[in-house]
CSV table of C-alpha atoms in Angstrom, one decimal:
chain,number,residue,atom,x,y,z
A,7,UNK,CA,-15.4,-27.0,-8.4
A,8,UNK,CA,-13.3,-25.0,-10.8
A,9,UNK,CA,-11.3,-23.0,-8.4
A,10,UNK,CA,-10.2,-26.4,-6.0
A,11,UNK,CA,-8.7,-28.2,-9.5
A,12,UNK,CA,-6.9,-24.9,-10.9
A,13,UNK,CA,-5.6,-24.5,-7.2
A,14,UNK,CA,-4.0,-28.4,-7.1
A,15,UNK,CA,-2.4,-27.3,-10.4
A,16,UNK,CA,-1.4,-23.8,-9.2
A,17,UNK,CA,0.7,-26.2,-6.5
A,18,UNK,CA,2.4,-27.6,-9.1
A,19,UNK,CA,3.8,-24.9,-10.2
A,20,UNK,CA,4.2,-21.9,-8.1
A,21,UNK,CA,5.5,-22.4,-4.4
A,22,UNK,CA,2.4,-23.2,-2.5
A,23,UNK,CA,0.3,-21.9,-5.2
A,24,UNK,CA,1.1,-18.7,-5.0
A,25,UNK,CA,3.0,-16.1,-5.8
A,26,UNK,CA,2.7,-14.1,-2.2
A,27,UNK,CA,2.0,-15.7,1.0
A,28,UNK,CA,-1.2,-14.2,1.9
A,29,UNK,CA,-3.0,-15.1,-0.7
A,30,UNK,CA,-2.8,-18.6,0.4
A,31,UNK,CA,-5.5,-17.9,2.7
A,32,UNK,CA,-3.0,-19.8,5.0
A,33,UNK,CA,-4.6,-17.8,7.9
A,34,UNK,CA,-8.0,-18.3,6.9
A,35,UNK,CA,-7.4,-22.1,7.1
A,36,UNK,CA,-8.8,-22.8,3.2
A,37,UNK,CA,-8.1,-23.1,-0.2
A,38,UNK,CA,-8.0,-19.5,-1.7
A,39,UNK,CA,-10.6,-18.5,-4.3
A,40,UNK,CA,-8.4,-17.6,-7.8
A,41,UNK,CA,-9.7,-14.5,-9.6
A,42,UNK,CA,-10.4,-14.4,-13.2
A,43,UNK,CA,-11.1,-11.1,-14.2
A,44,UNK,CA,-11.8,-7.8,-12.4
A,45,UNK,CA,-14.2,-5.0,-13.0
A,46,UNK,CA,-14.9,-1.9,-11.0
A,47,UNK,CA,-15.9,-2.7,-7.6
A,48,UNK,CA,-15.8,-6.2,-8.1
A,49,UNK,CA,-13.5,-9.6,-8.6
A,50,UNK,CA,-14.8,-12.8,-10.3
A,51,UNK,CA,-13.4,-16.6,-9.5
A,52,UNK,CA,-13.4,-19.5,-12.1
A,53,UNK,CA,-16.7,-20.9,-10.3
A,54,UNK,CA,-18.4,-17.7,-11.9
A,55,UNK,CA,-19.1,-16.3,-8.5
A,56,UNK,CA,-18.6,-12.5,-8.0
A,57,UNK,CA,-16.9,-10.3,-5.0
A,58,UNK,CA,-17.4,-6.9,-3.9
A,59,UNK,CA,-13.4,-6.0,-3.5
A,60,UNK,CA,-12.0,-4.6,-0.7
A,61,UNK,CA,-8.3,-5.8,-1.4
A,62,UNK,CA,-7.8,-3.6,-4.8
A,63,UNK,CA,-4.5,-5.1,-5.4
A,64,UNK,CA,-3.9,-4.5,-2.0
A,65,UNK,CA,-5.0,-0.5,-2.6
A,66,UNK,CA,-3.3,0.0,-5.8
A,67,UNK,CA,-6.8,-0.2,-7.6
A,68,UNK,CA,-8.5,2.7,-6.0
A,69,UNK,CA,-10.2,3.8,-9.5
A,70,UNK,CA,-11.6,0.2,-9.6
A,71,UNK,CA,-10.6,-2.5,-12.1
A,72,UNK,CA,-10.4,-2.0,-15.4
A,73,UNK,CA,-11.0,1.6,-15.2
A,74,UNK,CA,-12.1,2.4,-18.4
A,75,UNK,CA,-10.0,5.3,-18.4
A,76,UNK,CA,-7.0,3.3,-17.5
A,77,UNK,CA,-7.7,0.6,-20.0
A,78,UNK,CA,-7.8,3.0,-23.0
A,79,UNK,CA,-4.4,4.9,-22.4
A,80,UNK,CA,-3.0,1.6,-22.0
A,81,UNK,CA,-4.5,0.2,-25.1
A,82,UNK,CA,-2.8,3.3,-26.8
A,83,UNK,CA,0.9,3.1,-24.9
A,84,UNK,CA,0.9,-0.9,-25.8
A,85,UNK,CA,1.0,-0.1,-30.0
A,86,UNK,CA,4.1,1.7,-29.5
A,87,UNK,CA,6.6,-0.9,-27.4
A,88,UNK,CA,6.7,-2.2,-24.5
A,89,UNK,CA,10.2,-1.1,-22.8
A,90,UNK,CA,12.9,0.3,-24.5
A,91,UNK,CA,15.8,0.2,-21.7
A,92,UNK,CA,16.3,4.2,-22.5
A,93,UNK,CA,14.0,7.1,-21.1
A,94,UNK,CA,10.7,8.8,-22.7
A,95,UNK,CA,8.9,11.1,-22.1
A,96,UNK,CA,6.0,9.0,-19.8
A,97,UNK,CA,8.0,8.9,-17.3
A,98,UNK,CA,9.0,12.2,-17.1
A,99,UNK,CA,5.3,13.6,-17.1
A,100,UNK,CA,4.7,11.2,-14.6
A,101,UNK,CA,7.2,12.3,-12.3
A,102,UNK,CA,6.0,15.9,-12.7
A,103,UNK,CA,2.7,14.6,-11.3
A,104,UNK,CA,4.2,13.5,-8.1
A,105,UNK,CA,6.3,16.3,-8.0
A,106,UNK,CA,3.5,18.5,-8.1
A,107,UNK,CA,1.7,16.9,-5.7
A,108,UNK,CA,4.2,15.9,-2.9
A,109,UNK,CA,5.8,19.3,-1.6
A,110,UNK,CA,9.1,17.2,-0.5
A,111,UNK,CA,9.7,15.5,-3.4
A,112,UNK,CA,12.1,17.7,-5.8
A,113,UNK,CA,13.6,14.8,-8.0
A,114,UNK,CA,12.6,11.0,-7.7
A,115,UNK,CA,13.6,7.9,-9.2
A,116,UNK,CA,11.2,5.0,-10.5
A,117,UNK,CA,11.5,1.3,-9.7
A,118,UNK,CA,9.0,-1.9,-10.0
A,119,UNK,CA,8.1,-2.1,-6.5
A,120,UNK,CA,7.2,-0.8,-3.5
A,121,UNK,CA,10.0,-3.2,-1.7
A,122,UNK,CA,12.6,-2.2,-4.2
A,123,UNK,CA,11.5,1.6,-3.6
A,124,UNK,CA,12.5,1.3,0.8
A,125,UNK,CA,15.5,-0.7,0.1
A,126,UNK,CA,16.7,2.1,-2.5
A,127,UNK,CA,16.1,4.7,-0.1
A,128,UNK,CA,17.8,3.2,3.0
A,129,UNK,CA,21.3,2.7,0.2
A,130,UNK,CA,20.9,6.2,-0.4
A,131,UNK,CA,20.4,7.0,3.1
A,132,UNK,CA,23.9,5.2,3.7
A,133,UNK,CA,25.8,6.6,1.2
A,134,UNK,CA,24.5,10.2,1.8
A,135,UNK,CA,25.3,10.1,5.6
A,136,UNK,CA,28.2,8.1,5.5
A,137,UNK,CA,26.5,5.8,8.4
A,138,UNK,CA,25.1,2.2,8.8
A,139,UNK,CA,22.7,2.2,10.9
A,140,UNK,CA,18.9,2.5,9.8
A,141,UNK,CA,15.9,1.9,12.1
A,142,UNK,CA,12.4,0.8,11.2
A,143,UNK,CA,9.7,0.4,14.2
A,144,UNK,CA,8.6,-3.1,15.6
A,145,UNK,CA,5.3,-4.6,13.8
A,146,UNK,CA,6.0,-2.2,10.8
A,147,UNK,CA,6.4,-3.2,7.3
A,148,UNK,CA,8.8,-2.0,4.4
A,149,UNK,CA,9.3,-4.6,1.5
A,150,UNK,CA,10.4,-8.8,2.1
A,151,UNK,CA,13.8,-7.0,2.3
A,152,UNK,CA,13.2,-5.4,6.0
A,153,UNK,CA,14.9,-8.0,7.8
A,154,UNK,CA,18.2,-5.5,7.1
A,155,UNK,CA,17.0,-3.1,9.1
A,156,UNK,CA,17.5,-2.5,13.0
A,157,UNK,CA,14.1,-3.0,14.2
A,158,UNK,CA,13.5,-0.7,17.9
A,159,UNK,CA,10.6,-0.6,19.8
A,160,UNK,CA,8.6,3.5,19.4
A,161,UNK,CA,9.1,4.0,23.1
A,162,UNK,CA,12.6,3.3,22.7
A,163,UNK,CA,14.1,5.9,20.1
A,164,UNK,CA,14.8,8.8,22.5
A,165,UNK,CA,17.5,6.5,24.3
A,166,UNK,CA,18.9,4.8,21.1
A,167,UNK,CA,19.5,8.3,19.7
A,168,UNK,CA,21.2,9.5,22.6
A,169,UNK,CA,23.3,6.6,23.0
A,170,UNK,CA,24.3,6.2,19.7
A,171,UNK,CA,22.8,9.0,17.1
A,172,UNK,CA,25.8,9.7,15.2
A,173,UNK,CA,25.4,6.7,13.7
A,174,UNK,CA,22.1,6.5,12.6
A,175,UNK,CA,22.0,7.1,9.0
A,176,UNK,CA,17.9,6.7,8.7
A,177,UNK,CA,14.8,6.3,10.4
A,178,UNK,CA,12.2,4.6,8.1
A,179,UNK,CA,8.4,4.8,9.3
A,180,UNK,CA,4.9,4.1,7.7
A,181,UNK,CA,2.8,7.6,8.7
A,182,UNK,CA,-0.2,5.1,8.7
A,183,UNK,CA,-0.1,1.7,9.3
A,184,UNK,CA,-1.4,-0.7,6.8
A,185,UNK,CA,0.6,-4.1,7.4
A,186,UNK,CA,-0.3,-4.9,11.3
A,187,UNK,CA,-3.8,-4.3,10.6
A,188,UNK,CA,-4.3,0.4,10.5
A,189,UNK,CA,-2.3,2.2,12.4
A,190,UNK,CA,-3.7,5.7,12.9
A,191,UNK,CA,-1.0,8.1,12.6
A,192,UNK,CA,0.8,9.4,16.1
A,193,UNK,CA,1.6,13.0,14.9
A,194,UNK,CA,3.3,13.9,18.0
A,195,UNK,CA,5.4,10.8,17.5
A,196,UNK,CA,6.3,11.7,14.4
A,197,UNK,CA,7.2,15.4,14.5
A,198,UNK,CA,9.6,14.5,17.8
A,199,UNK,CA,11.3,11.4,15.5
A,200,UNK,CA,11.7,14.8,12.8
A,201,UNK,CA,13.6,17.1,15.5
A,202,UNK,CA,16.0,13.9,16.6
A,203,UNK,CA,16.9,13.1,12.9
A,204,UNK,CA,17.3,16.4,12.4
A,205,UNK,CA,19.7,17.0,15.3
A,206,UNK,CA,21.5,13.7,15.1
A,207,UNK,CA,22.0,14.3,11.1
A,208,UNK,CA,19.9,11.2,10.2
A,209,UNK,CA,17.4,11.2,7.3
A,210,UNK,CA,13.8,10.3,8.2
A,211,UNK,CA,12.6,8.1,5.3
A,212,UNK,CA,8.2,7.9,5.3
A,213,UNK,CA,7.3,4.6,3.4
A,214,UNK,CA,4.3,5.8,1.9
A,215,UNK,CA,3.9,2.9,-0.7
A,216,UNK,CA,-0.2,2.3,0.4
A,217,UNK,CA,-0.6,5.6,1.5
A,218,UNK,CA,0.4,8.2,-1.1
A,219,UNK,CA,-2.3,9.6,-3.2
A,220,UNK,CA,-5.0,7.0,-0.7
A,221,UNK,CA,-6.1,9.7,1.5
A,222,UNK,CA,-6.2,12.9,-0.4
A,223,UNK,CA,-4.1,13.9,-4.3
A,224,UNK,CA,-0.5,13.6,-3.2
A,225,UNK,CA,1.0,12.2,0.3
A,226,UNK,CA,0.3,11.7,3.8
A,227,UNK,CA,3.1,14.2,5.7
A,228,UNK,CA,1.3,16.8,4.0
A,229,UNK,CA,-1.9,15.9,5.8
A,230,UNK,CA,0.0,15.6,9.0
A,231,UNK,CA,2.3,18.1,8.5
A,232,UNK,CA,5.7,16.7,8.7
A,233,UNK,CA,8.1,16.4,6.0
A,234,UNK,CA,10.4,13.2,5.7
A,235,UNK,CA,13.8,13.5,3.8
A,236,UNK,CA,12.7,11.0,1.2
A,237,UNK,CA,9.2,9.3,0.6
A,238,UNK,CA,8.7,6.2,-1.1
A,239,UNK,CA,5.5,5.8,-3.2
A,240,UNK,CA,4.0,2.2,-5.4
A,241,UNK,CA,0.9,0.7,-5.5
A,242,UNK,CA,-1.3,3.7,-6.8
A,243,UNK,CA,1.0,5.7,-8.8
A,244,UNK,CA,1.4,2.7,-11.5
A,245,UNK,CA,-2.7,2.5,-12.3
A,246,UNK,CA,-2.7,-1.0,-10.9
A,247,UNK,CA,0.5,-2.1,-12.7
A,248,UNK,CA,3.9,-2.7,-10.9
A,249,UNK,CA,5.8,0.1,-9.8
A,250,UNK,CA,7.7,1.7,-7.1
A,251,UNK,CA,9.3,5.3,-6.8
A,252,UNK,CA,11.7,7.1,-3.9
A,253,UNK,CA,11.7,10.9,-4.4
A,254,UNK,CA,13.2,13.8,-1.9
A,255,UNK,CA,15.2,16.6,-1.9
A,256,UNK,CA,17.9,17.8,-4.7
A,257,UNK,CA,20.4,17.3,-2.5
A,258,UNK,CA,20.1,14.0,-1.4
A,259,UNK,CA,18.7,12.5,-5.0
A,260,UNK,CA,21.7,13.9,-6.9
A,261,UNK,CA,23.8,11.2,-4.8
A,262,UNK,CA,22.3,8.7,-7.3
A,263,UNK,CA,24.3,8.0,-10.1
A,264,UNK,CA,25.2,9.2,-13.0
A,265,UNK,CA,25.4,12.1,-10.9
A,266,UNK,CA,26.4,10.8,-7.5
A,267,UNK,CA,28.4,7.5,-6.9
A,268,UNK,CA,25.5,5.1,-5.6
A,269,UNK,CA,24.0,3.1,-8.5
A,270,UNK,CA,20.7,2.0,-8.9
A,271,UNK,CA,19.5,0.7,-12.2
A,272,UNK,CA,16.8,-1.7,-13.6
A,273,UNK,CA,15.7,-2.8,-17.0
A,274,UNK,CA,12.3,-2.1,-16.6
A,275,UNK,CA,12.2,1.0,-14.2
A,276,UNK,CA,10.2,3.8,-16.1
A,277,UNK,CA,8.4,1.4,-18.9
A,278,UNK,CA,6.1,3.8,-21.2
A,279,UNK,CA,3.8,1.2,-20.3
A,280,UNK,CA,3.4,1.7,-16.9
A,281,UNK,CA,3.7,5.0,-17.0
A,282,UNK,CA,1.1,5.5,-18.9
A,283,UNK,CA,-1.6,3.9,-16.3
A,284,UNK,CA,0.0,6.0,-14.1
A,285,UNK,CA,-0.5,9.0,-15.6
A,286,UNK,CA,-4.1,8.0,-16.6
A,287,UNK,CA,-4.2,7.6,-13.1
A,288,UNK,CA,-3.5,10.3,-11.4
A,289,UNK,CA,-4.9,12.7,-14.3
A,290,UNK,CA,-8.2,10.7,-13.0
A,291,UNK,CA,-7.8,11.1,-9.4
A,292,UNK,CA,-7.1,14.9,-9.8
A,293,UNK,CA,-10.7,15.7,-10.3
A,294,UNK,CA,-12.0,13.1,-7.5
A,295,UNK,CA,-13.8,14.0,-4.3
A,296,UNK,CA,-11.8,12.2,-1.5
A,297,UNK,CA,-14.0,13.0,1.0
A,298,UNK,CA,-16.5,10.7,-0.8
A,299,UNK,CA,-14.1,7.7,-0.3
A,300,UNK,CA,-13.8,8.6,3.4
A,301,UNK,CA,-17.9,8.7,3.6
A,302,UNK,CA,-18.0,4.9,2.1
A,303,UNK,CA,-14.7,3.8,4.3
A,304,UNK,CA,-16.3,5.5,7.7
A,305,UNK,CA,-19.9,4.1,7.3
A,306,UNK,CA,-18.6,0.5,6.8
A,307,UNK,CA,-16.0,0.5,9.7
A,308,UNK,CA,-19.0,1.7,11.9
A,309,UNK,CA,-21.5,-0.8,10.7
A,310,UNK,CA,-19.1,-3.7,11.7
A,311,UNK,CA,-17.6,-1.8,15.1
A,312,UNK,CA,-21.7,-1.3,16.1
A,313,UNK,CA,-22.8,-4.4,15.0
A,314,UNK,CA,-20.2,-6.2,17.2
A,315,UNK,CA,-21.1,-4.5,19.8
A,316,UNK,CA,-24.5,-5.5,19.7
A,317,UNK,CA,-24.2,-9.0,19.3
A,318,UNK,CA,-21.1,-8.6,22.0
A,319,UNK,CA,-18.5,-9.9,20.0
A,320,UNK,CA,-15.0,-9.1,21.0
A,321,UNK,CA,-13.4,-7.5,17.9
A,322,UNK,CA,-11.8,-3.9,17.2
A,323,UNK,CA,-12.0,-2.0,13.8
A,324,UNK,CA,-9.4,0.1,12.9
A,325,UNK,CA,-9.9,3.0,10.8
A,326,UNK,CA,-8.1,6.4,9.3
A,327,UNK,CA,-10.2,7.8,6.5
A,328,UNK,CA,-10.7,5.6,3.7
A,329,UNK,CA,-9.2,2.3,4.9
A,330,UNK,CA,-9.5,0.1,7.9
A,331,UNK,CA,-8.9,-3.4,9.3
A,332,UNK,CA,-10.4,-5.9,11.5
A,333,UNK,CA,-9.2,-7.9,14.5
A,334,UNK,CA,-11.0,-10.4,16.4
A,335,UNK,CA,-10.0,-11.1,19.4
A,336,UNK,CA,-10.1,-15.0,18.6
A,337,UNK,CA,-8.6,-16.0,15.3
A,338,UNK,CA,-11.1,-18.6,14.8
A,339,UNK,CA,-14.0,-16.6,15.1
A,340,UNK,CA,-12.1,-14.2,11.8
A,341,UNK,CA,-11.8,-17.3,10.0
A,342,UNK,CA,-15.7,-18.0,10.4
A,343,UNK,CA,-16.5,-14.7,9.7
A,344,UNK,CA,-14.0,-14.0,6.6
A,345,UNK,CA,-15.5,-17.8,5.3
A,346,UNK,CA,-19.0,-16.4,5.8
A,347,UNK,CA,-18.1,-12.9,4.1
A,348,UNK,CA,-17.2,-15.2,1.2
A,349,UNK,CA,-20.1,-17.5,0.5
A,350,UNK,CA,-22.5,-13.8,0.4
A,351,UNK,CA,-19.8,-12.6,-2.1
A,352,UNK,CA,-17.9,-10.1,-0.2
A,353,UNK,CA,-13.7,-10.1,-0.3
A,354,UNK,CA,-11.7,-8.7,2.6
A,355,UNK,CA,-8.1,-9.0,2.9
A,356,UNK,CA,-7.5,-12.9,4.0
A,357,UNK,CA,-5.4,-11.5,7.3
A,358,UNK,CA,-6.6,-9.4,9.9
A,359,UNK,CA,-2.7,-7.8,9.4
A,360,UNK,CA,-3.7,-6.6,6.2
A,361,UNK,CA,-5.7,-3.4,5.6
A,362,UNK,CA,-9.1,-3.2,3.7
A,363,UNK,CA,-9.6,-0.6,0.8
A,364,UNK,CA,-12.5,1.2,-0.9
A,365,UNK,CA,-12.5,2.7,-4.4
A,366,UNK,CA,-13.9,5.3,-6.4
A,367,UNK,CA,-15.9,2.0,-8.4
A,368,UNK,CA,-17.3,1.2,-4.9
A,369,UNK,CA,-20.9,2.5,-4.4
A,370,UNK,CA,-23.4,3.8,-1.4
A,371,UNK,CA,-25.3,0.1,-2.4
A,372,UNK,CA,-22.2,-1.9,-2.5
A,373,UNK,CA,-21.6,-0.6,1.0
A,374,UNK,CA,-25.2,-0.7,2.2
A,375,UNK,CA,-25.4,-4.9,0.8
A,376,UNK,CA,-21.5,-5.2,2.2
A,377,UNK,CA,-22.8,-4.1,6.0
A,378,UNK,CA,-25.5,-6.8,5.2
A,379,UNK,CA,-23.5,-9.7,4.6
A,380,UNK,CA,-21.1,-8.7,7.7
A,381,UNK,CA,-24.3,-8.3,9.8
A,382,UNK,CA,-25.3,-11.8,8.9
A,383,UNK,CA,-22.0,-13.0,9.3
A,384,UNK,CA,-21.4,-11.9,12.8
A,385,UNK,CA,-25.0,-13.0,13.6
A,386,UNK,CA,-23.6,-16.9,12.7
A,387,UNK,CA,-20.5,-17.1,14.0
C-alpha cells in the first residue's frame, strides 16, 4: 500500500516520521495514514481513500479545507511577495479584527505559533511584574515549551498564593481544555483565580490558542465572563496557516520593545501571506451561525455517549459546544475503535488527549453517516 512505503521513507527523514508526535499514531499502535490533499469536510491518503475530518489541523480549519474563500485571497496575497521582514498593512487589518472582537485585547503582537505565543506572554509577564514565578495547572497544555513553568495542582492555588503571592508574576490557564481530552470550563474557578491575581499583583494569562474565535466570533472569557490580562490566540486566526498572537492591555503590551525594554522579534511574524488567510478568515466567520456548529458538535457527542451506553461500554464523551473528546476506559478498546473509525472512513484525533473538531464544511449527513460508522464500531469491538 501507498501510505506503508511513503511512511518507511518519511522515517528516513523526519524523526520518527513525523514532524509532531501524535501523528505517529504511537497511541493507536499503527502506522499513521499520510494525507494528500484536503477539501472541505474531508482528508484524502495516498491509497486514494477519503476521511470525514474531525482533526482540522487540530481546529485551525474550522471553514473546512481549502475554503474557497481562503484559497482565492491567498492566490491574490502570493503575486505580491511572500515576507518582507518590515510591516504592511495585512497585518494591521488583521489585528483590528481581533481587536474588535476580543474586549481585552487593546494592542497585540503576532508570532508563528501558538507555543511561541504562551512563551511570549509569560516573558512579558516577567518583565512587567518584576517576578519569576508563573504557574500553569497540572494536565494543562501551553506550547513544547511548558516545562518552564511551575506546574500546581487547581485545588492548590489558594495556599500557594498565600504563602508566596508576591512572587507570582503569572497564572496561565486554558478557559477550556483541549489537550487532556475537553475540559469544560469551571467558571467559579476561574473568576476566584481573577480576584487572587488581582490582589497578589500577578497577571492572569488565558491560553486561548484552540479556543478563540471556536465557540462564538472572538474569545472564550467573553462567554464566561472573565477577563485575563493577556490572551494568546493561533490556530484559527491564520486561516489554517501558521501563526500565533498575544494581545492585552496598553499597559502591559507597550513593555514590548521598541517601546518597552523586553524584545521579541521574528523574521516571519506578520507575513502578508498569512495575514491574508487570516483576514479571509475571520471576514468569513463574521457572518457564520455558531450555533449551527454547536448543533453538529452536540448531536455527535450524544450519539457516541448513548450508544455506549447501550452496548455498556465503559467510555465518557466530553463535550463544550462545538468540540469534544473521547475516553475509554481501556486504551485497547480506543485503539480498536479509532482502527475501526478508520477502515469506514472517519478521522478522529489519534489520542484520546486530543480534542475532536467540527467545521462549517461539515454537514447534518456527514454527521448522520459519522454516528454510523461509530455505531458499527462500538458494536465490534
Amino acid at each position: 500500500m501507498a501510505n506503508t512505503l511513503l511512511f518507511k521513507k518519511a522515517e528516513e527523514h523526519l524523526v520518527g516520521g513525523v514532524n509532531s508526535p501524535v501523528r505517529s499514531f504511537n497511541y493507536i499502535g499503527r502506522e499513521p495514514i499520510l494525507i494528500k490533499k484536503g477539501s472541505g469536510s474531508r482528508i484524502y491518503d495516498y491509497d486514494g481513500n477519503s476521511y470525514i475530518d474531525y482533526v482540522l489541523s487540530y481546529g485551525a480549519s474550522i471553514l473546512g479545507h481549502a475554503h474557497p474563500g481562503v484559497v482565492k485571497a491567498l492566490s491574490s496575497a502570493l503575486k505580491n511577495g511572500f515576507s518582507f521582514g518590515a510591516t504592511n498593512l495585512k497585518e494591521v487589518e488583521l489585528a483590528r479584527l481581533i481587536k474588535n472582537a476580543i474586549s481585552s485585547i487593546e494592542k497585540l503582537r503576532f508570532v508563528n505559533s501558538g507555543t511561541e505565543a504562551t512563551l511570549s506572554a509569560t516573558r512579558l509577564a516577567r518583565a512587567y511584574t518584576g517576578r519569576n514565578r508563573v504557574l500553569r495547572l497540572k494536565n494543562s497544555y501551553h506550547g513544547h515549551a511548558d516545562y518552564l513553568l511551575e506546574e500546581i495542582d487547581k485545588a492548590s492555588i489558594e495556599e500557594v498564593f498565600k504563602k508566596s503571592g508576591n512572587k507570582i508574576a503569572a497564572v496561565i490557564v486554558e478557559p477550556v481544555g483541549g489537550n487532556f481530552g475537553v475540559v469544560l470550563p469551571d467558571t467559579d474557578f476561574l473568576k476566584r483565580l481573577r480576584e487572587l491575581t488581582k490582589e497578589y499583583g500577578a497577571l492572569l494569562i488565558f491560553d486561548e490558542v484552540i479556543t478563540g474565535f471556536r465557540f462564538r466570533y472572538g474569545s472564550v472569557s467573553d462567554i464566561i465572563g472573565v477577563n485575563p490580562d493577556l490572551i494568546c490566540l493561533g490556530k484559527i486566526i491564520g486561516g489554517g496557516l501558521s501563526i500565533g498572537a498575544y494581545g492585552g492591555g496598553k499597559e502591559i503590551m507597550d513593555n514590548l520593545a521598541p517601546l518597552g525594554t523586553v524584545y521579541q522579534g521574528s523574521t516571519f511574524a506578520g507575513n502578508p501571506i498569512v495575514m491574508q488567510a487570516g483576514i479571509a478568515t475571520l471576514e468569513e466567520l463574521r457572518s457564520k451561525k455558531y450555533e449551527f456548529l454547536e448543533e453538529l458538535a452536540g448531536r455527535l457527542a450524544g450519539a457516541i455517549r448513548e450508544e455506549a451506553k447501550k452496548q455498556k461500554i465503559d467510555l465518557e464523551v466530553a463535550h463544550y459546544r462545538t468540540i469534544f473528546s473521547v475516553r475509554f476506559k481501556e486504551k485497547a478498546k480506543f485503539q480498536a475503535f479509532y482502527k475501526k473509525l478508520l477502515k469506514r472512513g472517519v478521522y478522529f484525533a489519534p489520542s484520546e488527549n486530543e480534542a475532536n473538531f467540527v467545521s462549517f464544511s461539515h454537514t447534518r449527513k456527514d454527521i448522520d453517516n459519522t454516528i454510523k460508522v461509530v455505531t458499527n464500531a462500538l458494536g465490534e469491538i
